[in-house]
Every structure is written in C-alpha cells, then in structure tokens.
Amino acid sequence: MSKLNIETIATYDTEQPADSIEWCPHGGWEDIFVCGTYQHERDEEPSSANRKGRILLHRFGAPDADTTDDSLTLLQTIERSAVLDQKWNPRVNNQLAAAGADGTVAIYALTDTTGPVQLEPKATAKLAGDETENRNLLALALDWSPDGNRIVVSDSHGCVEMLSFENGLQTVHSWKVHSYEAWTCAFSRHNENIVFSGGDDCFLCAHDVRCPCEPIMKGKNKTHSAGVTSLLSFPEREHILLTGSYDEYIRLFDERQLKCSISELPLDGGVWRIRSNPLREPEAILCACMYHNFSVVQLSADDSFALVGVYGEHESICYGCDWQQVGKGYRSGRNVIATCSFYDHKLCVSEVTAA
C-alpha cells in the first residue's frame, strides 16, 4: 500500500468527552454509526451515578443518494451511564451491545419501522465482577462471538464474563483473570471457543470456554511492558491476533502460540484501539494512538507492519475510531473513517486516499 492522505469531511461537537466509534456493518445500514461518551462529574465521590454518558446515533450522507453526500446527521441521543465500548452483532442484523460505567451490558436494536431510524433498548445485564473488590465495577470492553449468540465482557475488577443472548441476556461464565483492570477482550475469529483478554497487569491471556465450570487458561504472555488495551483477531489471515498497548506498540501474534510476538511496530502515544475494514482493505489497520494521533498501519504479507498514514486533526486523547464497513462496490466509492477524542469532545468523519 502506498502512503495515505486523510482529509476531514465533517466534524461534530459531542459536548461530552467521546471515547468510542462503531460503524454498522450490515447491508442497507452502512451509513449509520454510533459514538459513545463518558462524562465524569469530579466534584462528587466516585460512583456510577456521576459517570454519565450518551450514545449518539449518526448518519453520514443521505440514505438513498447516488452521488457524494457529505452531510452528517444526528439521528438520536440516548442518555445513560458512561459508555466505555460498543460493538454491533456480526450476524444478527442491527443489534448493538454497549459496555457501561455502571457495570452493565445493554443491548439495543436499530429500527426504522415506525419512523426515523432509532435504537431501542432490548436487554440489560449486570456484571458479577469480583465480590472481594471494593472498587466501582465498570464494564470496560466487549465483543460478540462470530455466530452472534454470545458476548464476552472485561471489567475494572480484572474479570472476564461470558453472556449468552439466545434466551435473554444471561451469564454463562464469570472468572477472575487479571490483577488490575481487564482493558480488553475478544473472541478468536478462527476458533470461537477461544477468548482473549488483556489487562493493566501487562498480560495477554487466551482462554478455552468449553469447560463447563471455568474456562481453561490456554496461553499467557507478558511481552507487553505496559497494559494491553486492544485486541483484533484477524479473520482474513489464519491464526493472526493483533494487540495494542500502553507501551506504544502494535504487535502481531500467532493465536496458537502466544509465547512471543511475531512482529511489532512502535507508534507514539499508546495504542488504545485497532480496527480494520474486512470488506475493502483488511490489511489497513486504523489505530487510535492516545496521546499522539490516529494512524493507519499496513500489515504486509510477511506479517510485518509499516506506518502509511497519520491523522492529526484531534487535540485531545485519541480514543475511538473505525472504518466505514463497506466493500469496494459501495455507491460512494470512498474509503471513510470516523474518529473521536476525549477532552475536546470532537468527532470527525474523514476520507482516506492514496497520496
């Protein structure tokens, strides 16, 4: 891949600090994305009550436009507890899961049957956490299983919890993994019985969830010199897992053997999120480098990384990012990303082109 230019198309003031972006991956809804916010009222004693947030439902462009439309429209604002992470169900159309600062996971469904496009609440579950902990319980990250029937969640107590969404939202497993915050978790896209987690204790862990009592530890790695913050099981290449870390590296592992990384690339600022667009350019990895910028990294055939694009529009902590989930035949023909940052509460939609 050649060097990339990233040009801002539209911006939006989220009012509250923004920390997550997720484009809807389902056909007919590719113009839709959500942005999550986290407002902490610091004058009060820490509690879930003063960690407030919103889910901002946006549309980029007109839904039926055959030509370029650069409008950015806020469709809905959902007032709720602060949002730490969000994910669309990969299989079941239009379901969104959100991880909350009140220690819950909430499921919403996207609908336009009764008027404008809206998210409707469907289910909520409270995480178990660690009963011996006195700290507030926050749901920090989540991921859907490849079949869309289960959700894995990591929390501020260092626990990982498995929920089933086949008959309501019910806990299947809850187990203590990390000594400190479990910042991230993900299902393997190559074996949905394997779950990965990463924590502030610097450990990357793999778990086999087929055990009826408690998942079996399948692997443990402490290559990272600071907290493991992001995971991407890479479906387009067999057994590949990517990680981001506070130690300012993106790394590539073989999921079957986590003893050491295969390759790595330093990125300034700490890597909080890593995202790909599997339908258009899966090897272009969008990274939120917290205290530096948003960067695009190219994953080469030899499993090495190269920095190919940077986006410096944001002036605060770079947290949320995602590619618009469209294929090469999508009507606009453009490669679009959305990004958001924290204290400047800024949301940007941008176009990525060859330099």
Short mmCIF file of C-alpha atoms in Angstrom, two decimals:
data_model
loop_
_atom_site.label_atom_id
_atom_site.label_comp_id
_atom_site.label_asym_id
_atom_site.label_seq_id
_atom_site.Cartn_x
_atom_site.Cartn_y
_atom_site.Cartn_z
CA MET A 1 0.00 0.00 0.00
CA SER A 2 1.25 3.49 -0.86
CA LYS A 3 1.28 6.37 1.61
CA LEU A 4 -2.16 7.69 2.51
CA ASN A 5 -3.77 11.10 2.87
CA ILE A 6 -6.55 11.56 5.43
CA GLU A 7 -8.77 14.60 4.87
CA THR A 8 -11.57 15.77 7.17
CA ILE A 9 -15.05 15.74 5.63
CA ALA A 10 -17.25 16.68 8.60
CA THR A 11 -16.87 17.44 12.32
CA TYR A 12 -19.29 17.39 15.25
CA ASP A 13 -19.08 18.62 18.85
CA THR A 14 -20.16 15.69 21.05
CA GLU A 15 -20.43 18.05 24.08
CA GLN A 16 -19.31 15.27 26.43
CA PRO A 17 -15.88 13.58 26.13
CA ALA A 18 -16.03 10.97 23.35
CA ASP A 19 -14.33 7.56 23.53
CA SER A 20 -15.81 5.03 21.08
CA ILE A 21 -16.94 4.82 17.44
CA GLU A 22 -18.59 1.87 15.67
CA TRP A 23 -19.95 1.82 12.10
CA CYS A 24 -22.87 -0.53 11.46
CA PRO A 25 -21.63 -3.46 9.31
CA HIS A 26 -24.99 -4.63 7.97
CA GLY A 27 -26.23 -4.17 4.41
CA GLY A 28 -28.51 -1.16 3.96
CA TRP A 29 -27.25 0.44 7.19
CA GLU A 30 -23.66 1.22 6.20
CA ASP A 31 -24.28 4.98 6.59
CA ILE A 32 -25.04 4.52 10.31
CA PHE A 33 -22.56 4.74 13.18
CA VAL A 34 -22.62 5.28 16.93
CA CYS A 35 -20.37 7.42 19.12
CA GLY A 36 -20.14 6.81 22.87
CA THR A 37 -19.36 9.47 25.50
CA TYR A 38 -18.06 9.49 29.10
CA GLN A 39 -18.70 12.46 31.39
CA HIS A 40 -17.21 12.18 34.90
CA GLU A 41 -18.53 14.65 37.48
CA ARG A 42 -15.35 15.03 39.54
CA ASP A 43 -16.84 17.15 42.33
CA GLU A 44 -18.59 14.12 43.78
CA GLU A 45 -17.35 10.89 45.33
CA PRO A 46 -16.63 8.32 42.58
CA SER A 47 -19.68 6.25 41.75
CA SER A 48 -21.60 5.01 38.73
CA ALA A 49 -24.13 7.81 39.30
CA ASN A 50 -21.60 10.51 38.34
CA ARG A 51 -20.21 8.67 35.33
CA LYS A 52 -22.78 9.74 32.79
CA GLY A 53 -22.74 9.30 29.04
CA ARG A 54 -24.60 9.12 25.79
CA ILE A 55 -24.92 7.02 22.70
CA LEU A 56 -25.02 9.36 19.70
CA LEU A 57 -26.56 7.71 16.63
CA HIS A 58 -25.36 9.36 13.41
CA ARG A 59 -25.90 9.02 9.68
CA PHE A 60 -23.21 10.08 7.23
CA GLY A 61 -24.66 11.05 3.85
CA ALA A 62 -28.18 10.61 2.55
CA PRO A 63 -29.50 7.01 2.72
CA ASP A 64 -30.55 6.87 -0.95
CA ALA A 65 -28.04 9.24 -2.56
CA ASP A 66 -26.26 8.03 -5.70
CA THR A 67 -23.85 10.95 -5.59
CA THR A 68 -21.45 12.17 -2.93
CA ASP A 69 -23.29 13.50 0.13
CA ASP A 70 -21.12 14.82 2.96
CA SER A 71 -23.88 15.60 5.44
CA LEU A 72 -23.51 14.33 9.00
CA THR A 73 -26.86 13.97 10.77
CA LEU A 74 -27.50 13.25 14.45
CA LEU A 75 -30.45 10.83 14.47
CA GLN A 76 -30.77 10.10 18.20
CA THR A 77 -29.23 10.83 21.60
CA ILE A 78 -29.58 8.17 24.32
CA GLU A 79 -28.86 9.43 27.84
CA ARG A 80 -27.38 6.67 30.00
CA SER A 81 -24.37 5.69 32.10
CA ALA A 82 -20.98 6.44 30.54
CA VAL A 83 -20.13 4.26 27.53
CA LEU A 84 -16.75 2.50 27.52
CA ASP A 85 -17.17 0.30 24.44
CA GLN A 86 -19.74 -0.67 21.80
CA LYS A 87 -19.99 -3.44 19.22
CA TRP A 88 -22.53 -4.36 16.53
CA ASN A 89 -23.61 -8.01 16.37
CA PRO A 90 -21.73 -9.53 13.38
CA ARG A 91 -24.58 -11.91 12.46
CA VAL A 92 -27.89 -10.67 13.84
CA ASN A 93 -28.98 -7.60 11.93
CA ASN A 94 -28.84 -4.25 13.74
CA GLN A 95 -28.12 -5.36 17.34
CA LEU A 96 -25.72 -3.14 19.31
CA ALA A 97 -24.10 -4.03 22.66
CA ALA A 98 -22.76 -1.28 24.94
CA ALA A 99 -20.43 -1.58 27.95
CA GLY A 100 -21.34 0.84 30.72
CA ALA A 101 -19.63 2.55 33.66
CA ASP A 102 -22.45 1.23 35.85
CA GLY A 103 -21.12 -2.32 35.39
CA THR A 104 -23.80 -3.36 32.91
CA VAL A 105 -24.05 -4.57 29.34
CA ALA A 106 -27.01 -3.18 27.40
CA ILE A 107 -28.42 -4.44 24.09
CA TYR A 108 -30.14 -2.10 21.63
CA ALA A 109 -31.80 -2.80 18.29
CA LEU A 110 -31.72 -0.49 15.29
CA THR A 111 -35.13 0.05 13.70
CA ASP A 112 -36.92 2.34 11.26
CA THR A 113 -40.28 0.56 11.18
CA THR A 114 -42.20 3.31 12.98
CA GLY A 115 -40.46 6.39 11.61
CA PRO A 116 -36.90 7.76 11.75
CA VAL A 117 -34.01 5.39 12.43
CA GLN A 118 -33.68 4.80 16.17
CA LEU A 119 -32.01 2.48 18.69
CA GLU A 120 -34.46 0.72 21.01
CA PRO A 121 -33.39 -0.93 24.31
CA LYS A 122 -33.84 -4.70 24.36
CA ALA A 123 -31.95 -6.20 27.32
CA THR A 124 -29.58 -5.34 30.17
CA ALA A 125 -27.37 -7.50 32.38
CA LYS A 126 -25.33 -6.57 35.48
CA LEU A 127 -21.82 -7.99 35.61
CA ALA A 128 -20.75 -10.10 38.59
CA GLY A 129 -17.26 -8.64 38.98
CA ASP A 130 -15.05 -9.67 41.89
CA GLU A 131 -17.03 -9.76 45.16
CA THR A 132 -13.86 -9.15 47.18
CA GLU A 133 -13.21 -5.83 45.39
CA ASN A 134 -14.31 -2.54 46.93
CA ARG A 135 -13.71 -0.52 43.75
CA ASN A 136 -16.58 0.51 41.49
CA LEU A 137 -17.32 -2.04 38.81
CA LEU A 138 -17.09 -0.74 35.22
CA ALA A 139 -17.68 -2.79 32.08
CA LEU A 140 -14.61 -1.80 30.04
CA ALA A 141 -14.79 -3.73 26.76
CA LEU A 142 -16.89 -6.32 24.97
CA ASP A 143 -17.02 -8.48 21.86
CA TRP A 144 -19.64 -10.66 20.14
CA SER A 145 -18.91 -14.26 19.23
CA PRO A 146 -18.63 -14.90 15.47
CA ASP A 147 -22.07 -16.58 15.48
CA GLY A 148 -23.64 -13.58 17.26
CA ASN A 149 -25.07 -15.62 20.16
CA ARG A 150 -22.62 -14.76 22.95
CA ILE A 151 -20.86 -11.70 24.36
CA VAL A 152 -17.58 -11.59 26.24
CA VAL A 153 -17.02 -8.63 28.59
CA SER A 154 -13.97 -7.47 30.57
CA ASP A 155 -14.23 -5.24 33.63
CA SER A 156 -12.40 -2.95 36.04
CA HIS A 157 -12.00 -5.74 38.63
CA GLY A 158 -9.84 -7.75 36.22
CA CYS A 159 -12.65 -10.21 35.49
CA VAL A 160 -13.92 -11.62 32.19
CA GLU A 161 -17.56 -12.62 31.83
CA MET A 162 -19.35 -14.63 29.15
CA LEU A 163 -23.00 -13.83 28.42
CA SER A 164 -25.47 -15.71 26.26
CA PHE A 165 -28.04 -13.81 24.19
CA GLU A 166 -30.03 -16.78 22.86
CA ASN A 167 -32.71 -16.61 25.59
CA GLY A 168 -32.37 -13.18 27.08
CA LEU A 169 -29.03 -11.90 28.38
CA GLN A 170 -27.67 -14.47 30.85
CA THR A 171 -24.26 -15.15 32.41
CA VAL A 172 -22.54 -18.36 31.27
CA HIS A 173 -19.10 -17.86 32.90
CA SER A 174 -17.50 -15.25 35.13
CA TRP A 175 -13.87 -15.62 36.11
CA LYS A 176 -11.03 -13.58 37.60
CA VAL A 177 -8.13 -13.22 35.14
CA HIS A 178 -6.10 -10.04 35.67
CA SER A 179 -4.63 -8.41 38.76
CA TYR A 180 -5.79 -4.97 37.64
CA GLU A 181 -8.25 -3.61 35.03
CA ALA A 182 -9.02 -6.01 32.18
CA TRP A 183 -8.95 -3.34 29.46
CA THR A 184 -9.88 -5.51 26.50
CA CYS A 185 -11.32 -8.85 25.38
CA ALA A 186 -12.13 -10.59 22.10
CA PHE A 187 -13.32 -13.85 20.60
CA SER A 188 -11.00 -15.59 18.19
CA ARG A 189 -12.30 -15.31 14.62
CA HIS A 190 -10.60 -18.67 13.90
CA ASN A 191 -12.00 -20.70 16.83
CA GLU A 192 -14.97 -19.23 18.68
CA ASN A 193 -14.26 -21.43 21.71
CA ILE A 194 -11.17 -19.30 22.38
CA VAL A 195 -11.40 -15.92 24.10
CA PHE A 196 -8.53 -13.46 24.59
CA SER A 197 -8.16 -10.83 27.29
CA GLY A 198 -5.64 -8.10 28.03
CA GLY A 199 -5.10 -6.22 31.26
CA ASP A 200 -3.32 -3.44 33.08
CA ASP A 201 -1.08 -6.14 34.58
CA CYS A 202 0.57 -6.37 31.10
CA PHE A 203 -0.70 -9.90 30.47
CA LEU A 204 -2.27 -11.16 27.24
CA CYS A 205 -4.28 -14.31 28.02
CA ALA A 206 -6.11 -16.97 25.99
CA HIS A 207 -8.99 -18.97 27.46
CA ASP A 208 -10.86 -22.07 26.27
CA VAL A 209 -14.52 -21.56 27.22
CA ARG A 210 -15.71 -25.12 26.54
CA CYS A 211 -15.08 -26.12 30.15
CA PRO A 212 -18.49 -26.24 31.91
CA CYS A 213 -17.12 -24.84 35.20
CA GLU A 214 -14.48 -22.24 34.40
CA PRO A 215 -12.60 -21.52 31.16
CA ILE A 216 -9.17 -23.14 30.91
CA MET A 217 -6.13 -20.90 30.52
CA LYS A 218 -4.69 -21.80 27.11
CA GLY A 219 -1.88 -19.28 26.98
CA LYS A 220 -0.34 -16.34 28.82
CA ASN A 221 2.11 -13.74 27.57
CA LYS A 222 3.90 -10.77 29.15
CA THR A 223 5.70 -9.39 26.10
CA HIS A 224 3.96 -6.05 26.67
CA SER A 225 5.78 -3.66 29.01
CA ALA A 226 2.55 -1.81 29.87
CA GLY A 227 -1.18 -2.55 29.87
CA VAL A 228 -2.76 -4.46 26.96
CA THR A 229 -5.53 -2.19 25.69
CA SER A 230 -6.82 -3.53 22.36
CA LEU A 231 -7.23 -6.85 20.53
CA LEU A 232 -8.06 -7.73 16.92
CA SER A 233 -8.42 -11.35 15.87
CA PHE A 234 -7.70 -11.00 12.15
CA PRO A 235 -10.18 -13.17 10.17
CA GLU A 236 -8.52 -12.67 6.76
CA ARG A 237 -5.29 -14.39 7.81
CA GLU A 238 -5.16 -17.73 9.62
CA HIS A 239 -4.46 -17.64 13.38
CA ILE A 240 -3.40 -13.97 13.44
CA LEU A 241 -4.03 -11.82 16.54
CA LEU A 242 -3.10 -8.12 16.78
CA THR A 243 -2.65 -6.26 20.06
CA GLY A 244 -2.32 -2.63 21.10
CA SER A 245 -0.75 -1.46 24.33
CA TYR A 246 0.03 1.50 26.55
CA ASP A 247 3.67 0.69 25.78
CA GLU A 248 3.14 2.33 22.34
CA TYR A 249 3.46 -0.82 20.21
CA ILE A 250 1.16 -2.68 17.87
CA ARG A 251 2.09 -6.39 17.82
CA LEU A 252 1.24 -9.49 15.81
CA PHE A 253 0.89 -12.93 17.44
CA ASP A 254 0.04 -16.44 16.30
CA GLU A 255 -3.13 -17.30 18.26
CA ARG A 256 -1.94 -20.88 18.74
CA GLN A 257 1.30 -19.84 20.44
CA LEU A 258 1.38 -16.66 22.50
CA LYS A 259 4.88 -17.16 23.86
CA CYS A 260 6.27 -14.24 21.88
CA SER A 261 5.15 -11.81 19.19
CA ILE A 262 5.99 -12.38 15.52
CA SER A 263 6.36 -8.69 14.66
CA GLU A 264 5.81 -5.28 16.22
CA LEU A 265 5.84 -1.58 15.34
CA PRO A 266 6.28 1.40 17.69
CA LEU A 267 3.53 4.02 17.49
CA ASP A 268 3.79 7.13 19.65
CA GLY A 269 1.17 7.87 22.29
CA GLY A 270 -0.10 4.43 23.37
CA VAL A 271 -2.35 2.25 21.18
CA TRP A 272 -5.90 2.27 22.56
CA ARG A 273 -7.91 0.90 19.60
CA ILE A 274 -7.10 -1.08 16.43
CA ARG A 275 -9.66 -1.52 13.66
CA SER A 276 -9.76 -2.99 10.13
CA ASN A 277 -12.24 -2.88 7.26
CA PRO A 278 -12.56 -6.54 6.19
CA LEU A 279 -14.69 -5.70 3.15
CA ARG A 280 -12.38 -3.21 1.45
CA GLU A 281 -8.77 -3.06 2.71
CA PRO A 282 -8.41 -5.52 5.61
CA GLU A 283 -4.63 -5.10 5.82
CA ALA A 284 -5.00 -1.35 6.53
CA ILE A 285 -5.19 -1.17 10.32
CA LEU A 286 -6.57 2.03 11.84
CA CYS A 287 -5.02 2.78 15.25
CA ALA A 288 -6.06 5.25 17.96
CA CYS A 289 -2.71 6.40 19.41
CA MET A 290 -3.98 8.16 22.50
CA TYR A 291 -1.54 10.99 23.12
CA HIS A 292 -0.31 11.40 19.54
CA ASN A 293 -2.77 10.93 16.66
CA PHE A 294 -4.74 8.41 14.65
CA SER A 295 -2.53 6.28 12.41
CA VAL A 296 -3.02 3.75 9.61
CA VAL A 297 -0.64 0.79 9.64
CA GLN A 298 -0.20 -1.60 6.70
CA LEU A 299 0.03 -5.32 7.51
CA SER A 300 2.22 -6.92 4.84
CA ALA A 301 2.23 -10.48 3.51
CA ASP A 302 5.34 -11.28 5.58
CA ASP A 303 3.44 -10.25 8.77
CA SER A 304 5.43 -7.03 9.19
CA PHE A 305 3.95 -3.58 9.80
CA ALA A 306 4.55 -0.22 8.12
CA LEU A 307 3.14 3.19 9.03
CA VAL A 308 1.36 4.54 5.93
CA GLY A 309 -0.91 7.35 7.16
CA VAL A 310 -1.40 9.77 10.05
CA TYR A 311 -4.32 12.00 11.03
CA GLY A 312 -3.60 14.86 13.42
CA GLU A 313 -6.91 16.74 13.50
CA HIS A 314 -7.66 15.93 17.15
CA GLU A 315 -6.23 17.95 20.05
CA SER A 316 -7.01 15.62 22.94
CA ILE A 317 -6.82 11.91 23.82
CA CYS A 318 -7.49 9.85 20.68
CA TYR A 319 -9.78 7.03 21.77
CA GLY A 320 -12.47 5.96 19.27
CA CYS A 321 -12.01 5.02 15.61
CA ASP A 322 -13.49 2.77 12.95
CA TRP A 323 -13.67 2.29 9.18
CA GLN A 324 -17.00 2.62 7.44
CA GLN A 325 -17.84 -1.05 6.85
CA VAL A 326 -18.32 -1.07 3.08
CA GLY A 327 -16.99 -3.09 0.15
CA LYS A 328 -15.26 -1.84 -2.98
CA GLY A 329 -18.57 -1.66 -4.85
CA TYR A 330 -20.25 0.65 -2.34
CA ARG A 331 -22.03 3.53 -4.06
CA SER A 332 -19.78 6.37 -2.88
CA GLY A 333 -16.57 4.58 -3.87
CA ARG A 334 -14.81 6.30 -0.97
CA ASN A 335 -12.78 4.96 1.94
CA VAL A 336 -14.18 6.68 5.04
CA ILE A 337 -13.26 6.62 8.73
CA ALA A 338 -14.76 8.16 11.86
CA THR A 339 -12.63 9.22 14.83
CA CYS A 340 -13.30 10.86 18.19
CA SER A 341 -11.29 12.38 21.01
CA PHE A 342 -11.90 12.96 24.68
CA TYR A 343 -11.49 16.36 26.35
CA ASP A 344 -12.05 18.36 23.16
CA HIS A 345 -15.22 16.23 22.63
CA LYS A 346 -14.60 16.12 18.89
CA LEU A 347 -15.99 13.71 16.31
CA CYS A 348 -14.58 13.69 12.77
CA VAL A 349 -15.55 11.87 9.58
CA SER A 350 -12.68 11.72 7.09
CA GLU A 351 -11.74 10.30 3.70
CA VAL A 352 -8.65 8.13 3.22
CA THR A 353 -6.99 8.32 -0.22
CA ALA A 354 -3.68 7.36 -1.78
CA ALA A 355 -1.07 10.13 -1.52
#
